[in-house]
Amino acid sequence: MTSSPESPRSATSGDGPATGGSGDSASNFLLSLRGLAKNFGPVQALKHVNLDIPAGQVTALIGDNGAGKSVLIKTISGIYPPSAGNIYWKGREIHVHTPRDSSELGIATVYQDLALCDNLDIVQNMYLGREETRSGVLDEIKMELATKSLLTDLAVSTVKSVRQLVGSLSGGQRQAIAVARAVMRDSQLVIMDEPTAALGVSQTAQVLELVRTLADRGIAVLLISHNLNDVFSVADRVAVMHLGTLVSEGPVAQYDTSSAVDLITTGGSLRAPASPAPAN
C-alpha cells in the first residue's frame, strides 16, 4: 500500500476552510472538499469538512454510526446539496446538483443495496438503461463480450457465466458486479458503502482484492467501512469522522487500531502520531 511520511491532519471547524482550503492545493487531488457543511434544519450533519482524495489510491472513511459518513457521500454523489463549502474536481470548482451530474463527472457510488435487478442476468444489469443497439435491435453479442472482458480485467473469476441471473449470485459476486458496472461507465472515483457487510471470509477477501485492483488501475476508491481489519488491509489513506466533523486524515501507516478506535469514539487520540485539533 502507498504511504507517505506525513502525519494525519485535522479539520478545524470554523467559518472558512481549514488546512489546504484553496483551489491551488486541491489541484493535486482528484476530488477535494473544502469547508463542506450540510444542515437539515437546525441539525448540522456536516461541519466544515476538508477532505482530499487522490487518484489511484484507496481512502477509507471511518466513523461511528451518526458520524456523517452517509451524508458526506450523498453530498458528493449529488443527492444532498451542500449548505456551505466548495467541491473541487481535478482542481476545478464544481457544483453537483443531481446524481446525474456526479455520474457525468466520473463519480460512481455503490450503496449497500447495490441497486441490482435479481430477475435480470449479469449482462442485462451491466447495461441497464444504457443498452447497446445495432439497427434498432439490442446488440447482445457486443454487450456480452464487453462484460466478459471487463470482469476478466477486474480478476472477477468466480462467476461461471455472464448470463447467470443476478439473484443466483453470492454476496461477494453481487458486489463485484455492482463495482464492474460502475467501472464500465468510465468512473474515475468509486465510492463503496460498507461493501463487505454481511459477507463471509472468502467473499470479503474477493471484494477487498477487487478494491485493490481498482486502485491499481488508477481509479480512486472512497471506502466506507466499520471493519478496521478491512481498512488496514486495503487502504492507502484514512479519514476519520466524529459527530459530523473530519477529525483526522492521513496515510494509513500513521494509524493503528487503537488510535483509530479512539478517534472514532471520542474525536481524538493520544496514541495517534499527531493529535487532531478538537472540533468546536
XYZ file of C-alpha atoms in Angstrom:
280
model
C 0.000 0.000 0.000
C 1.169 3.525 -0.756
C 2.183 5.580 2.243
C 3.883 8.857 2.941
C 5.813 10.273 5.874
C 3.260 12.999 6.520
C 1.196 12.923 9.703
C -2.572 12.835 9.887
C -4.011 16.313 9.661
C -7.110 17.535 11.356
C -10.029 19.556 10.044
C -10.725 22.612 12.152
C -14.294 23.806 12.418
C -14.910 27.456 11.666
C -16.355 29.880 9.188
C -13.796 29.078 6.497
C -11.864 26.115 5.151
C -9.137 24.625 7.277
C -5.721 23.366 6.106
C -5.421 23.246 2.346
C -8.516 25.367 1.786
C -7.521 26.810 -1.587
C -8.265 25.627 -5.074
C -4.498 25.545 -5.741
C -3.885 22.783 -3.214
C -6.989 20.979 -4.447
C -5.450 20.741 -7.917
C -3.145 17.994 -6.639
C -6.080 15.675 -5.978
C -8.870 14.089 -7.963
C -11.539 15.264 -5.515
C -11.207 17.835 -2.763
C -13.743 19.132 -0.290
C -13.167 22.490 1.370
C -15.309 23.644 4.282
C -18.176 21.373 3.252
C -21.216 21.679 5.511
C -24.710 20.223 5.431
C -27.624 21.272 7.604
C -31.016 19.649 7.966
C -32.950 22.457 9.608
C -31.240 23.104 12.956
C -29.259 19.843 12.744
C -25.715 20.262 11.445
C -24.834 16.899 9.896
C -21.516 18.022 8.356
C -19.295 20.687 9.877
C -16.755 22.258 7.524
C -15.285 19.033 6.203
C -11.945 19.225 4.392
C -11.006 16.041 2.556
C -8.624 15.186 -0.281
C -8.976 12.047 -2.394
C -6.041 11.211 -4.694
C -6.371 9.160 -7.861
C -5.222 5.546 -7.776
C -5.484 5.205 -4.000
C -7.965 3.745 -1.529
C -9.182 6.272 1.024
C -11.031 4.659 3.928
C -13.712 6.822 5.549
C -14.400 5.553 9.044
C -16.563 6.691 11.921
C -19.324 5.567 14.258
C -22.997 5.485 13.307
C -24.230 9.059 13.025
C -20.754 10.452 12.360
C -21.837 11.861 8.997
C -20.297 9.352 6.590
C -23.513 8.652 4.675
C -24.411 12.336 4.446
C -20.933 13.079 3.128
C -21.044 10.524 0.319
C -24.586 11.534 -0.607
C -23.453 15.141 -0.840
C -20.579 14.136 -3.122
C -22.976 11.993 -5.157
C -25.441 14.812 -5.753
C -28.279 13.519 -3.578
C -27.936 16.289 -0.974
C -26.919 19.838 -1.914
C -24.239 21.203 0.441
C -25.255 24.038 2.741
C -21.796 25.597 2.521
C -18.315 24.899 1.241
C -16.702 24.015 -2.055
C -16.159 20.839 -4.067
C -13.197 20.602 -6.434
C -12.763 18.022 -9.195
C -9.222 17.905 -10.606
C -8.638 21.349 -9.155
C -11.725 22.915 -10.726
C -14.625 24.003 -8.551
C -17.804 22.144 -9.431
C -21.443 22.231 -8.387
C -23.122 18.835 -8.178
C -26.906 19.230 -8.190
C -28.043 15.702 -9.087
C -26.683 12.144 -9.178
C -26.517 12.512 -12.962
C -24.125 15.453 -12.556
C -21.930 13.299 -10.339
C -22.030 10.381 -12.763
C -21.110 12.572 -15.732
C -18.024 13.773 -13.857
C -16.912 10.173 -13.347
C -18.117 9.541 -9.784
C -19.948 6.270 -9.122
C -21.472 5.275 -5.798
C -22.123 1.658 -4.896
C -24.561 1.638 -1.975
C -25.189 -1.278 0.344
C -28.333 -2.330 -1.551
C -26.229 -2.443 -4.780
C -29.249 -1.445 -6.959
C -29.139 -4.699 -8.937
C -32.132 -6.455 -10.502
C -32.307 -10.059 -9.309
C -34.526 -11.142 -12.201
C -32.025 -9.993 -14.850
C -28.739 -11.614 -15.809
C -25.305 -10.049 -15.355
C -25.111 -8.544 -18.853
C -28.573 -7.009 -18.545
C -27.655 -5.474 -15.190
C -24.397 -4.089 -16.519
C -26.142 -2.284 -19.371
C -29.455 -1.463 -17.728
C -30.566 1.935 -19.022
C -27.683 2.228 -21.483
C -28.161 -0.783 -23.740
C -26.099 -1.141 -26.914
C -28.158 -1.368 -30.093
C -27.480 -2.133 -33.719
C -30.012 -1.231 -36.400
C -32.597 -0.697 -33.668
C -32.027 -4.130 -32.101
C -30.192 -4.964 -28.885
C -26.587 -5.903 -29.674
C -26.447 -8.836 -27.272
C -23.109 -10.140 -28.568
C -21.306 -6.821 -28.109
C -22.662 -6.365 -24.584
C -21.804 -9.927 -23.592
C -18.246 -9.734 -24.910
C -17.647 -6.368 -23.221
C -18.970 -7.731 -19.916
C -16.730 -10.799 -20.101
C -13.706 -8.655 -20.939
C -14.269 -6.249 -18.058
C -14.808 -8.997 -15.491
C -11.588 -10.623 -16.676
C -9.708 -7.314 -16.372
C -11.000 -6.912 -12.827
C -9.982 -10.506 -11.979
C -13.576 -11.499 -11.212
C -13.161 -15.230 -11.797
C -15.857 -16.788 -9.627
C -18.741 -16.042 -11.991
C -19.485 -19.100 -14.143
C -21.486 -17.311 -16.823
C -22.361 -13.691 -17.563
C -25.843 -14.973 -18.362
C -26.462 -16.044 -14.779
C -29.353 -14.336 -13.050
C -28.001 -11.885 -10.500
C -30.415 -13.366 -7.966
C -28.395 -16.605 -8.055
C -25.072 -14.926 -7.179
C -23.373 -14.815 -3.798
C -22.986 -11.578 -1.874
C -19.383 -11.153 -2.980
C -20.240 -11.793 -6.609
C -23.100 -9.292 -6.494
C -20.753 -6.684 -5.046
C -18.278 -7.378 -7.852
C -20.983 -6.908 -10.499
C -22.085 -3.608 -8.965
C -18.495 -2.345 -8.960
C -17.861 -3.592 -12.504
C -20.948 -1.719 -13.682
C -19.535 1.474 -12.170
C -16.166 0.930 -13.842
C -17.828 0.234 -17.189
C -19.240 3.754 -17.085
C -15.699 5.191 -17.084
C -15.780 6.132 -13.419
C -12.665 7.766 -12.010
C -13.869 7.673 -8.408
C -15.811 4.740 -6.986
C -17.476 5.255 -3.618
C -18.244 1.983 -1.836
C -20.597 1.968 1.153
C -19.864 -0.949 3.501
C -19.006 -3.373 0.655
C -18.082 -6.257 2.961
C -21.044 -6.003 5.345
C -22.691 -9.409 5.900
C -20.127 -11.216 3.717
C -18.231 -14.358 4.669
C -14.456 -14.557 4.964
C -13.761 -15.724 1.414
C -16.263 -13.297 -0.124
C -14.762 -10.425 1.880
C -11.305 -11.315 0.568
C -12.638 -11.249 -3.003
C -14.180 -7.807 -2.563
C -11.042 -6.362 -0.951
C -8.944 -7.768 -3.788
C -11.293 -6.041 -6.212
C -10.858 -2.760 -4.349
C -7.079 -3.014 -4.724
C -7.486 -3.893 -8.394
C -9.451 -0.682 -8.944
C -6.710 1.379 -7.294
C -4.042 -0.375 -9.343
C -5.959 0.674 -12.476
C -5.638 4.310 -11.402
C -9.193 4.594 -10.069
C -9.724 6.387 -6.775
C -11.758 4.474 -4.197
C -13.553 6.003 -1.223
C -14.291 3.071 1.062
C -16.782 3.438 3.906
C -16.339 0.659 6.443
C -16.812 -0.208 10.102
C -14.397 -3.130 9.807
C -10.961 -1.874 10.797
C -9.323 -5.127 9.694
C -10.579 -4.446 6.162
C -9.460 -0.830 6.379
C -5.898 -1.612 7.397
C -5.578 -4.435 4.871
C -6.597 -2.416 1.816
C -6.469 1.349 2.443
C -3.732 3.801 1.476
C -5.244 6.673 3.424
C -7.620 7.008 6.365
C -10.127 9.757 7.127
C -11.958 9.698 10.451
C -15.292 11.392 11.128
C -16.797 12.176 14.518
C -20.133 13.937 15.024
C -20.119 15.487 11.565
C -16.506 16.689 11.694
C -13.499 15.219 9.916
C -11.178 14.941 12.897
C -8.193 13.299 11.230
C -6.871 12.430 7.782
C -3.586 10.921 6.646
C -1.659 7.902 5.318
C -2.743 4.583 6.800
C 0.792 3.947 8.094
C 0.290 6.767 10.610
C -2.610 4.954 12.312
C -3.154 1.759 14.254
C -6.301 0.077 15.523
C -6.105 1.716 18.953
C -5.713 5.263 17.649
C -8.444 4.693 15.063
C -10.875 3.492 17.739
C -10.022 6.483 19.934
C -10.678 8.886 17.061
C -13.938 7.176 16.126
C -15.325 7.162 19.662
C -14.002 10.419 21.128
C -12.766 12.514 18.196
C -9.186 12.491 19.498
C -6.374 10.153 20.431
C -3.203 10.453 22.494
C -1.925 7.394 20.640
C -2.234 8.990 17.213
C 1.069 10.302 15.742
C -0.457 13.790 15.513
C -3.218 14.847 17.863
C -6.180 16.232 15.894
C -7.482 19.649 16.811
C -10.706 19.463 18.805
C -13.935 20.322 16.996
C -15.789 23.383 18.218
